XYZ file of C-alpha atoms in Angstrom:
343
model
C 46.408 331.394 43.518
C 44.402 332.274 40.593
C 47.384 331.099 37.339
C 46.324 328.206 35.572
C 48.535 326.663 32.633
C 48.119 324.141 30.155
C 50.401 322.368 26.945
C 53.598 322.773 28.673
C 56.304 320.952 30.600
C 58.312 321.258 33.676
C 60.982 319.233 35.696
C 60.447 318.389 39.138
C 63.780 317.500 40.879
C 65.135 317.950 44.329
C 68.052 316.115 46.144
C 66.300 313.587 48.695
C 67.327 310.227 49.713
C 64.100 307.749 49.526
C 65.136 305.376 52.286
C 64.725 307.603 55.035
C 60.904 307.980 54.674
C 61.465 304.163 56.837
C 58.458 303.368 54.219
C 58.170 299.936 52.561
C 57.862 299.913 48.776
C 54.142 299.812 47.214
C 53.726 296.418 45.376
C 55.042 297.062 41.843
C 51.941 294.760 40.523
C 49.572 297.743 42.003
C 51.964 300.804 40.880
C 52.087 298.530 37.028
C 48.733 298.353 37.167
C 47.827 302.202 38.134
C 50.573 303.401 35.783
C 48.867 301.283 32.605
C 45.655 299.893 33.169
C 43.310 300.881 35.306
C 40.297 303.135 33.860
C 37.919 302.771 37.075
C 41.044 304.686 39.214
C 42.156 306.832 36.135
C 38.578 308.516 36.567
C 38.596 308.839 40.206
C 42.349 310.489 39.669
C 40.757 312.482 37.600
C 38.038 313.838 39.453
C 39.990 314.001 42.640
C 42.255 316.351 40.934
C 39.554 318.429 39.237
C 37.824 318.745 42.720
C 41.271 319.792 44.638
C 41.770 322.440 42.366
C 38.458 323.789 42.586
C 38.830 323.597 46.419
C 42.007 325.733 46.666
C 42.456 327.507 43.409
C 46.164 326.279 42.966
C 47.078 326.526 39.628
C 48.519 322.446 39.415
C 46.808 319.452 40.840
C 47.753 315.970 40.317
C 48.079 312.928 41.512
C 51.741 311.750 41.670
C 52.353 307.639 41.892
C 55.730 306.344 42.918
C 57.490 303.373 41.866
C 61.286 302.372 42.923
C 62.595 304.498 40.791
C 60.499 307.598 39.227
C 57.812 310.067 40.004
C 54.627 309.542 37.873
C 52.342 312.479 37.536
C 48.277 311.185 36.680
C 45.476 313.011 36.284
C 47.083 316.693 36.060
C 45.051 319.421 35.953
C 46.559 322.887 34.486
C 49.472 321.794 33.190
C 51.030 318.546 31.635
C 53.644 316.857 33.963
C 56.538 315.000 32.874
C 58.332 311.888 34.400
C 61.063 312.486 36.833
C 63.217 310.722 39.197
C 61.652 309.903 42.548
C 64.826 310.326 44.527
C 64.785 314.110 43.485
C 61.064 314.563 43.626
C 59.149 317.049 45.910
C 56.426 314.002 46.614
C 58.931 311.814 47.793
C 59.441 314.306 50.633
C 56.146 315.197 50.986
C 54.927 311.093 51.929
C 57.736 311.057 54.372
C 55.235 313.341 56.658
C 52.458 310.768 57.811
C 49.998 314.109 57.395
C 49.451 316.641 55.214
C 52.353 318.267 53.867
C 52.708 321.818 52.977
C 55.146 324.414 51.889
C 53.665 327.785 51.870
C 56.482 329.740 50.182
C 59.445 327.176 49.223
C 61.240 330.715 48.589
C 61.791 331.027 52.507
C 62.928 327.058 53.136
C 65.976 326.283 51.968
C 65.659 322.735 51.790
C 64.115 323.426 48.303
C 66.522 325.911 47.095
C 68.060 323.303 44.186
C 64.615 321.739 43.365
C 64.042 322.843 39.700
C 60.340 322.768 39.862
C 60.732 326.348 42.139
C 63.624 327.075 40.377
C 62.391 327.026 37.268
C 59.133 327.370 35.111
C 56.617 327.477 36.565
C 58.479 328.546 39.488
C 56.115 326.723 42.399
C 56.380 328.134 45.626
C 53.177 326.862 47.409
C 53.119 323.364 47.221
C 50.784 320.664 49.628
C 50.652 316.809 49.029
C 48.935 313.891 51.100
C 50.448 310.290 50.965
C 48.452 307.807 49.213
C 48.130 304.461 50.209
C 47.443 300.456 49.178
C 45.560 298.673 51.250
C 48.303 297.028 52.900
C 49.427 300.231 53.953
C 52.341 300.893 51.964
C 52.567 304.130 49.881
C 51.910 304.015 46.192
C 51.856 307.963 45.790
C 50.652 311.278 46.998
C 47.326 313.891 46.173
C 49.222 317.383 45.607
C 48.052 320.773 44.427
C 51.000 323.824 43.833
C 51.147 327.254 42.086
C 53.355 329.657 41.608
C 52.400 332.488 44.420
C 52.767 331.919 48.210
C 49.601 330.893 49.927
C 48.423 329.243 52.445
C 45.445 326.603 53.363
C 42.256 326.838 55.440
C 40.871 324.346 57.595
C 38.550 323.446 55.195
C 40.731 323.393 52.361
C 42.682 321.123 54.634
C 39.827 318.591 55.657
C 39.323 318.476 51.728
C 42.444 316.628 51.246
C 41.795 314.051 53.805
C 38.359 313.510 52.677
C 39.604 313.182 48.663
C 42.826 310.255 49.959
C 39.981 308.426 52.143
C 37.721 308.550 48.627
C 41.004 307.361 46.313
C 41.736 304.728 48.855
C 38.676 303.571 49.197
C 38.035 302.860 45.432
C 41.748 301.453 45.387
C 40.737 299.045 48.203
C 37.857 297.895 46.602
C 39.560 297.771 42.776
C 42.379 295.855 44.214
C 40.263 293.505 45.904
C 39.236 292.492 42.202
C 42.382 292.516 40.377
C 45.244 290.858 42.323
C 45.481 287.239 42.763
C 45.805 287.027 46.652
C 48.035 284.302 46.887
C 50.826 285.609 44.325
C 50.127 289.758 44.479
C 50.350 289.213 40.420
C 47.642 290.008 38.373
C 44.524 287.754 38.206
C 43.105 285.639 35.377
C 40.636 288.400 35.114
C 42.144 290.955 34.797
C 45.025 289.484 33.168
C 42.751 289.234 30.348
C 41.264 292.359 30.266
C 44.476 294.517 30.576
C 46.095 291.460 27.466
C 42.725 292.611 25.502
C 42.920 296.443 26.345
C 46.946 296.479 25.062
C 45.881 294.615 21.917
C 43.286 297.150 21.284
C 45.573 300.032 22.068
C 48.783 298.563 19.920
C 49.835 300.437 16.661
C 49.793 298.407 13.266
C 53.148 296.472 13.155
C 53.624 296.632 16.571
C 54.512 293.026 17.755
C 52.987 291.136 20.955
C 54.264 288.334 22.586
C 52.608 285.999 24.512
C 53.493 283.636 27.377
C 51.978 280.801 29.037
C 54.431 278.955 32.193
C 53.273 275.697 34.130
C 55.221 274.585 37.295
C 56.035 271.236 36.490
C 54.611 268.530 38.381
C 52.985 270.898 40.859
C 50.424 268.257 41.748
C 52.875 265.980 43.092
C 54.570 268.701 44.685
C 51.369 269.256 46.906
C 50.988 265.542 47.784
C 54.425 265.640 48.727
C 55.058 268.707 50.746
C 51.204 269.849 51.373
C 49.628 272.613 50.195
C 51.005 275.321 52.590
C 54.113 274.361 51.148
C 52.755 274.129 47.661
C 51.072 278.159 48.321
C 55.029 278.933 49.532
C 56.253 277.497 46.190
C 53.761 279.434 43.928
C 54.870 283.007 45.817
C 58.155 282.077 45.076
C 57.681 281.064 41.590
C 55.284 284.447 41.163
C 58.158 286.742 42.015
C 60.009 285.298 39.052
C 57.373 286.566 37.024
C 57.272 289.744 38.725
C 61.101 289.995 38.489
C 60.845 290.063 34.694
C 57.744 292.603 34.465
C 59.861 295.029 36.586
C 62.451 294.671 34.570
C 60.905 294.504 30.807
C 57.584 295.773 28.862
C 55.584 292.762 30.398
C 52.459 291.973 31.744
C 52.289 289.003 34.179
C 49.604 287.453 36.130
C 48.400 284.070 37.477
C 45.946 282.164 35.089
C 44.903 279.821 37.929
C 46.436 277.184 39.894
C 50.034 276.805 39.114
C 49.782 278.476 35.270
C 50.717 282.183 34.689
C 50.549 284.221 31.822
C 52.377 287.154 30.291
C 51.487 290.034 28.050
C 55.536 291.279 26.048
C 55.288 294.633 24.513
C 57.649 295.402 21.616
C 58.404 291.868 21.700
C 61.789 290.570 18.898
C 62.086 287.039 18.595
C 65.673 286.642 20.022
C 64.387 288.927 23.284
C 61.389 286.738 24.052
C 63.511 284.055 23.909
C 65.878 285.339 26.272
C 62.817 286.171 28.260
C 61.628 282.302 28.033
C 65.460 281.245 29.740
C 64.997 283.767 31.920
C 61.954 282.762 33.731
C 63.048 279.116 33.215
C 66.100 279.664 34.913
C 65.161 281.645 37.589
C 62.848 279.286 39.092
C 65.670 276.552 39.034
C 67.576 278.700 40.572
C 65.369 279.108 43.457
C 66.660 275.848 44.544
C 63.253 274.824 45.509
C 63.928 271.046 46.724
C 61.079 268.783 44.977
C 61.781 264.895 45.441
C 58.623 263.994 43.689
C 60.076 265.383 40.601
C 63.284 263.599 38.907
C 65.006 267.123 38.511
C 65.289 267.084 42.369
C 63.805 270.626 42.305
C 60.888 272.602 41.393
C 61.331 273.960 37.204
C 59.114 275.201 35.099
C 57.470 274.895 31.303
C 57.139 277.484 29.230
C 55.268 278.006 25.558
C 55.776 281.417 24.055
C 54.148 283.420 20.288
C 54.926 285.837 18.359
C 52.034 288.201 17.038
C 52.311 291.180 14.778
C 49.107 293.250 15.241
C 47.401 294.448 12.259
C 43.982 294.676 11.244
C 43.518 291.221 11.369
C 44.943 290.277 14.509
C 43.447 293.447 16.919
C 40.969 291.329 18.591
C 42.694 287.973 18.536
C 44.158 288.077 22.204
C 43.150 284.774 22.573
C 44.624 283.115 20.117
C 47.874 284.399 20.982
C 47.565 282.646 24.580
C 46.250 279.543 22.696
C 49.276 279.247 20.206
C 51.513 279.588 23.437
C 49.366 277.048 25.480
C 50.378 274.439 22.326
C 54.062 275.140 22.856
C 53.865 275.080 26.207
C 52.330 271.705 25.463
C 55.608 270.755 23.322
C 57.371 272.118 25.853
C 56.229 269.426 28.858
C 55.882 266.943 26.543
C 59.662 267.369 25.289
C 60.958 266.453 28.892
C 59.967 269.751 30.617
C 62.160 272.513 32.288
C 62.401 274.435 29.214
C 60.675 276.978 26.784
C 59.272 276.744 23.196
C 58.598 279.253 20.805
C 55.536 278.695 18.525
């Protein structure tokens, strides 16, 4: 296995149906966060990869994350990856195995004869991936290495694999432990920061940021009311909201502390953010969360959004995005609560 490529593309797609692996999903907060903002793991990706190809001389390494929905290749080395669907992915397969998978010639099993990435350039036929996982357990991707001539793997080439996931999971296990609110599974005020900074920095001229403070109205009294088992139950609850709308938009979320969280929009239009704004409003009413100390009979929340377009200017003023949203989230409890203001 001695090809190596680089600059190009390929497609990686095979027929497989994700729910039979019987493996619950990763936490999309963890797969966000690996996909976007993460350097300390991007570098140990990196020289993962770098070492596995050294190790077996296959032309592609890579580490391969997984969300719901797609295949995300990180850290190749020899040839660029593209995004593909997870369902017809060859590492979806592969984490089904709860050991080290390997095809030595995918020419001779014909449960890859549709998959495009041995159909097709660069025409893989030895391929070998190990399931990655959080610290919870769950799978949040796979360690793979593949090139376009048959081979085969050694015992040492083997044990290599299992030594690099223990080393990746390791520094997962201890990044996670620093970046994920245990309570909600969101981001913490930490990081939150950090990664609202880091997009800031990274964001083109014109490019427009919005930014998102919500407060759980009258959490306080929900606590002396219901105690604060319930009020923990309540914040979960409330944090999946947030979650909700990350999965489904260009948005950051994380918990600022106590019962505030905050959110990072990319590409964020006035009329969308304000849809956003009614759409984590509304979805905590409708959790139907009963709250007698509160006169809406159930748990709502406040929410103070801004608008930001980044130039020059405005790179390193993060902060004062959050602050202009903490003042209309100020308008916003102050004008009867249960309801979001723009800046």
């Amino acid at each position: 296995m001695q090809l190596a490529y680089s600059n190009d593309r390929l497609s990686s797609r095979m027929a497989a149906d994700p729910s039979a692996t019987g493996e619950p999903e990763a936490e999309s907060s963890v797969i966000e966060w690996l996909l976007h903002d993460d350097q300390v793991m991007r570098e140990c990706f990196t020289h993962a990869a770098e070492i596995l190809k050294s190790v077996t001389g296959a032309a592609i390494t890579a580490i391969t994350l997984l969300d719901e929905e797609y295949q995300h290749y990180r850290a190749e080395v020899g040839m660029a990856m593209p995004l593909v669907t997870r369902a017809r992915s060859l590492a979806d397969y592969a984490v089904r195995d709860a050991e080290l998978f390997v095809i030595e010639d995918a020419h001779d099993d014909n449960r890859f004869g549709e998959c495009m990435l041995v159909q097709r350039y660069p025409f893989v036929r030895f391929y070998a991936a190990i399931a990655l996982r959080a610290p919870n357990g769950e799978i949040v991707g796979a360690l793979c290495a593949m090139d376009p001539s048959p081979g085969r793997l050694d015992a040492g080439q083997r044990g290599v694999f299992y030594h690099l996931r223990a080393m990746i999971e390791n520094d997962l296990k201890m990044r996670t432990a620093t970046a994920i609110d245990p309570l909600t599974q969101l981001y913490n005020r930490r990081f939150l920061l950090e990664s609202i900074a880091r997009r800031w920095k990274e964001a083109q001229d014109g490019d427009v940021m919005g930014s998102v403070v919500v407060d759980v109205d009258w959490f306080k009294q929900y606590n002396d009311t219901y105690g604060h088992p319930a009020g923990d139950s309540c914040l979960r609850k409330v944090a999946s909201v947030m979650q909700a709308a990350a999965d489904g938009e260009h948005i950051v979320a994380g918990r600022m502390g106590g019962e505030e969280f905050g959110l990072l929009v990319l590409q964020a239009e006035c009329a969308a953010l304000g849809d956003t704004l009614e759409t984590l409003r509304q979805g905590v009413e409708e959790l139907a969360i009963e709250q007698r100390a509160s006169p809406l009979g159930v748990v709502t929340v406040s929410v103070g959004a801004s608008l930001t377009r980044i130039s020059e200017g405005s790179r390193l003023a993060h902060r004062d995005g959050l602050a202009s949203a903490d003042r209309a989230l100020y308008r916003a409890k102050h004008g009867g609560r249960n309801q979001g203001t723009m800046a």
